[in-house]
Coordinates of C-alpha atoms in Angstrom, one line a residue:
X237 CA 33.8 -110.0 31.1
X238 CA 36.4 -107.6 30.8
X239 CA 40.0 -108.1 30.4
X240 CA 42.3 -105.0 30.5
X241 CA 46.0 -105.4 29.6
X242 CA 44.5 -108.0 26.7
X243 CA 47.0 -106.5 24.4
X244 CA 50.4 -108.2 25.3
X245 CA 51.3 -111.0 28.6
X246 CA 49.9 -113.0 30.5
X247 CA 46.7 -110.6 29.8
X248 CA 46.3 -111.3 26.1
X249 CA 47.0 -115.2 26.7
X250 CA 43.7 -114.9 29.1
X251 CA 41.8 -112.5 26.7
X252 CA 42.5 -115.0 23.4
X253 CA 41.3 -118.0 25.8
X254 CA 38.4 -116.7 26.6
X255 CA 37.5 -115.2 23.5
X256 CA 38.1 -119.1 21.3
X257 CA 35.5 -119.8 24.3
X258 CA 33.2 -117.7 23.0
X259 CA 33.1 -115.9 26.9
X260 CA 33.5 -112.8 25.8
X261 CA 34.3 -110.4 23.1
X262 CA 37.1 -107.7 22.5
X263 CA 36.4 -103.8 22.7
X264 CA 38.4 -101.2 23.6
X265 CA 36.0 -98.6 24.8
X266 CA 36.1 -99.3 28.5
X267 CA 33.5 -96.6 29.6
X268 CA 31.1 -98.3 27.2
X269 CA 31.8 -101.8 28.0
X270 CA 32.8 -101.8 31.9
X271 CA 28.8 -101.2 32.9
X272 CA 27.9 -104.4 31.6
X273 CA 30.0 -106.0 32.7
X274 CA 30.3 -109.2 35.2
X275 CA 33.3 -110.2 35.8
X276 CA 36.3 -107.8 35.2
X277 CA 40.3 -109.0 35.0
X278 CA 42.8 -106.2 35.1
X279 CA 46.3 -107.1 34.3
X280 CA 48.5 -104.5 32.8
X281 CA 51.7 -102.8 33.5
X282 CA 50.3 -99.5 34.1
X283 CA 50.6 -97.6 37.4
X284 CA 47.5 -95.4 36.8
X285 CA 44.2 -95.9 39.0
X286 CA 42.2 -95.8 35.6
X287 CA 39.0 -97.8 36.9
X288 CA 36.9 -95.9 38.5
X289 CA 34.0 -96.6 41.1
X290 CA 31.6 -95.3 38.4
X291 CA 32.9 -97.7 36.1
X292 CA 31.3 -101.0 37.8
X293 CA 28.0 -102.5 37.3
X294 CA 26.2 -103.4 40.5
X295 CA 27.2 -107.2 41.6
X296 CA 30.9 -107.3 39.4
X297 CA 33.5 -109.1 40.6
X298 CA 36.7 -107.5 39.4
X299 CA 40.4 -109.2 39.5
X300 CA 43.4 -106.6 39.6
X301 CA 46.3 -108.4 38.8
X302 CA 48.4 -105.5 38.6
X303 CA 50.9 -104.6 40.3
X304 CA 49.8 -101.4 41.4
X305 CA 46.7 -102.0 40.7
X306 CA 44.6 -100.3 38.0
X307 CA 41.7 -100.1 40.2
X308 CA 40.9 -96.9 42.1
X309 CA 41.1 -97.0 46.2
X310 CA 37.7 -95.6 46.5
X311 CA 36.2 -98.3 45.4
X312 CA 36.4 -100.1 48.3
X313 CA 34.4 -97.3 50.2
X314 CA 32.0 -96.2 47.7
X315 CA 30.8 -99.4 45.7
X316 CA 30.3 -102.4 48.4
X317 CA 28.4 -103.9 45.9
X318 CA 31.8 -104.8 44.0
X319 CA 34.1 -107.5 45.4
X320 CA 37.6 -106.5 44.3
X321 CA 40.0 -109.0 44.2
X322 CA 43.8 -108.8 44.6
X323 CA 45.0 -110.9 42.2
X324 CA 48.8 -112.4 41.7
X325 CA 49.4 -113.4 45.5
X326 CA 50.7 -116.4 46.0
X327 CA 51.7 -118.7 49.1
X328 CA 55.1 -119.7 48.5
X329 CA 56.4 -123.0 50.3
X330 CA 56.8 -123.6 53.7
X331 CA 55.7 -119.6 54.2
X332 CA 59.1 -119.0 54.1
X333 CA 60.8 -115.5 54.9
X334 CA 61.8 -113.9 52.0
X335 CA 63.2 -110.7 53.4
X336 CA 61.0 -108.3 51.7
X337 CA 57.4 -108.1 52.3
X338 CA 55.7 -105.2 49.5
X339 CA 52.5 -105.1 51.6
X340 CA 52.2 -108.8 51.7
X341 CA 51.9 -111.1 54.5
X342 CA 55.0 -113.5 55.7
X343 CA 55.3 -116.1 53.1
X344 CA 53.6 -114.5 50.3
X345 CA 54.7 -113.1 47.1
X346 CA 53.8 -111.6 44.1
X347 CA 53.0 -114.2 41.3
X348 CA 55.3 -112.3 39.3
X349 CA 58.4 -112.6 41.7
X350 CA 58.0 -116.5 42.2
X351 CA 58.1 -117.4 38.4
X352 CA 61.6 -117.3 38.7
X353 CA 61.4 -118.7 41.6
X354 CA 59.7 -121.5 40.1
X355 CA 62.0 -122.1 37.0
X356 CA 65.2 -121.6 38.9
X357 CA 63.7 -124.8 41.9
X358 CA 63.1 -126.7 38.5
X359 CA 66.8 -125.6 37.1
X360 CA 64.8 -124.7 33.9
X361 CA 66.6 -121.1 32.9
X362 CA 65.3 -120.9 29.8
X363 CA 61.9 -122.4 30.1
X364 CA 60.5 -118.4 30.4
X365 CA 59.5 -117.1 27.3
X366 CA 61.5 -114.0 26.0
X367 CA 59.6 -110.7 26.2
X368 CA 55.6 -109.7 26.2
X369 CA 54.4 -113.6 24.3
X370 CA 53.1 -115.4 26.9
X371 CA 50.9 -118.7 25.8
X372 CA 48.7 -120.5 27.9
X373 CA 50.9 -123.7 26.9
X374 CA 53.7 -121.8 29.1
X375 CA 50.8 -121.0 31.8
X376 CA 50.1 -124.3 32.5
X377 CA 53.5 -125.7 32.2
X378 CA 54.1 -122.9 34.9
X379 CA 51.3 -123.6 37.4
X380 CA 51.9 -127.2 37.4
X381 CA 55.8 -126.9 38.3
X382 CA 54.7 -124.1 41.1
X383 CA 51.9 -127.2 42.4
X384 CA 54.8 -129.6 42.4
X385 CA 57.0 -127.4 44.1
X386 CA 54.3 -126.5 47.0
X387 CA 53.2 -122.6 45.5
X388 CA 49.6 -121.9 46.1
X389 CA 46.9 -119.3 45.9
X390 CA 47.3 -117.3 49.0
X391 CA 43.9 -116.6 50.6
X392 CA 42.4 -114.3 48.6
X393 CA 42.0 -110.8 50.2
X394 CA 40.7 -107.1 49.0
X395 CA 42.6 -104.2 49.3
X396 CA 45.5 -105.6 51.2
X397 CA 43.0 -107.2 54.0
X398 CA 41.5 -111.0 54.0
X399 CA 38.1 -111.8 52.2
X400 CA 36.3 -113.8 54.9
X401 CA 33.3 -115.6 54.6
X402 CA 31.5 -113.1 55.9
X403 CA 32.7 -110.9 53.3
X404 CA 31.8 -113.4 50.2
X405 CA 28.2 -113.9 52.0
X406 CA 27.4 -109.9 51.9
X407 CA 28.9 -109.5 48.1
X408 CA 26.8 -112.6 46.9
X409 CA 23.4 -111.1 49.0
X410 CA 23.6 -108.2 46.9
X411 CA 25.2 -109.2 44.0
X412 CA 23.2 -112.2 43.3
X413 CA 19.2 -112.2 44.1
X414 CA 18.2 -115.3 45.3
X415 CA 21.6 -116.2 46.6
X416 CA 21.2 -118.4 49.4
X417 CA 23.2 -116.3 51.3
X418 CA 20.5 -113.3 50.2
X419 CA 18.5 -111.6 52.6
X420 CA 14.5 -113.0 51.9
X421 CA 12.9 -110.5 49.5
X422 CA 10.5 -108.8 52.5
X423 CA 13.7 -107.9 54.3
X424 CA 15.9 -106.5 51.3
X425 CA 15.5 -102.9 52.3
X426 CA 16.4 -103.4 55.6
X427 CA 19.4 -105.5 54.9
X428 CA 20.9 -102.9 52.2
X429 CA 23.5 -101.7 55.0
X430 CA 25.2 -104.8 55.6

């Protein structure tokens, strides 16, 4: 796995979980490491496009949390064999109108915009930690009072649109051979288009 934005945030609170997990290790030579990679989380505060279609090994899952997103809009067309995941949208209560919508749908937000959200339903002003240190500890604390207070994942889509089923059968039939949802082995070629 990959974790970009592992430096500072909510990023390096992920990167130093799963590295005491021993589920994956730090590099910083994305070009080198991105190919091999599995499972990619993106979460910086960069406005840059800096992964690239190339960048992707066939069958990865990649997570952009940010907000834009780090990964390039091509992607979409040119590597099908990549499910991209927008990350950070949540379903607030009630799928209440917030009066602003930043490409989302009606009663979604940005995970960043409901943590104060969140802390100010809980009355807890102070219960956000000061700058870039963000520990898990805080994390949990965080997702629990957003559960209690009816915040959810929103349905996860790709590039601004829904991931159906549909969607999640076609990515595992390539991604993963033998997949249940995989094509039999005698039909692969003929299934490559799906």
């Amino acid at each position: 796995a990959w974790v970009t934005g592992a430096s500072s945030g909510i990023g390096e609170a992920i990167a130093r979980e799963l590295v005491g997990r021993g589920l994956i290790t730090l590099g910083t030579d994305a070009a080198e490491a991105l190919p091999g990679c599995d499972v990619i989380v993106s979460a910086t505060s960069s406005w840059q496009h800096f992964l690239q279609a190339s960048d992707f090994k066939s069958g990865a899952l990649a997570c952009d949390v940010s907000r834009p997103g780090n990964l390039s809009p091509a992607l979409e067309a040119e590597r099908p064999d990549v499910m991209v995941i927008d990350g950070g949208i949540v379903a607030v209560p009630g799928a209440a109108e917030l009066g602003w919508r930043f490409g989302l749908a009606q009663g979604t937000a940005f995970a960043c915009m409901c943590e104060p959200m969140i802390l100010a339903l809980r009355k807890c002003y102070q219960a956000a930690p000061p700058g870039l240190e963000v520990s898990l500890d805080y994390a949990a604390d965080l997702d629990g009072w957003a559960r209690a207070q009816g915040f959810r994942l929103a349905m996860l889509q790709s590039f601004g649109r829904p991931i159906g089923d549909e969607a999640w059968h076609r990515f595992a039939a390539r991604a993963v051979p033998g997949h249940p949802a995989a094509p039999p082995a005698d039909r692969t070629e003929q299934c490559q288009t799906l």
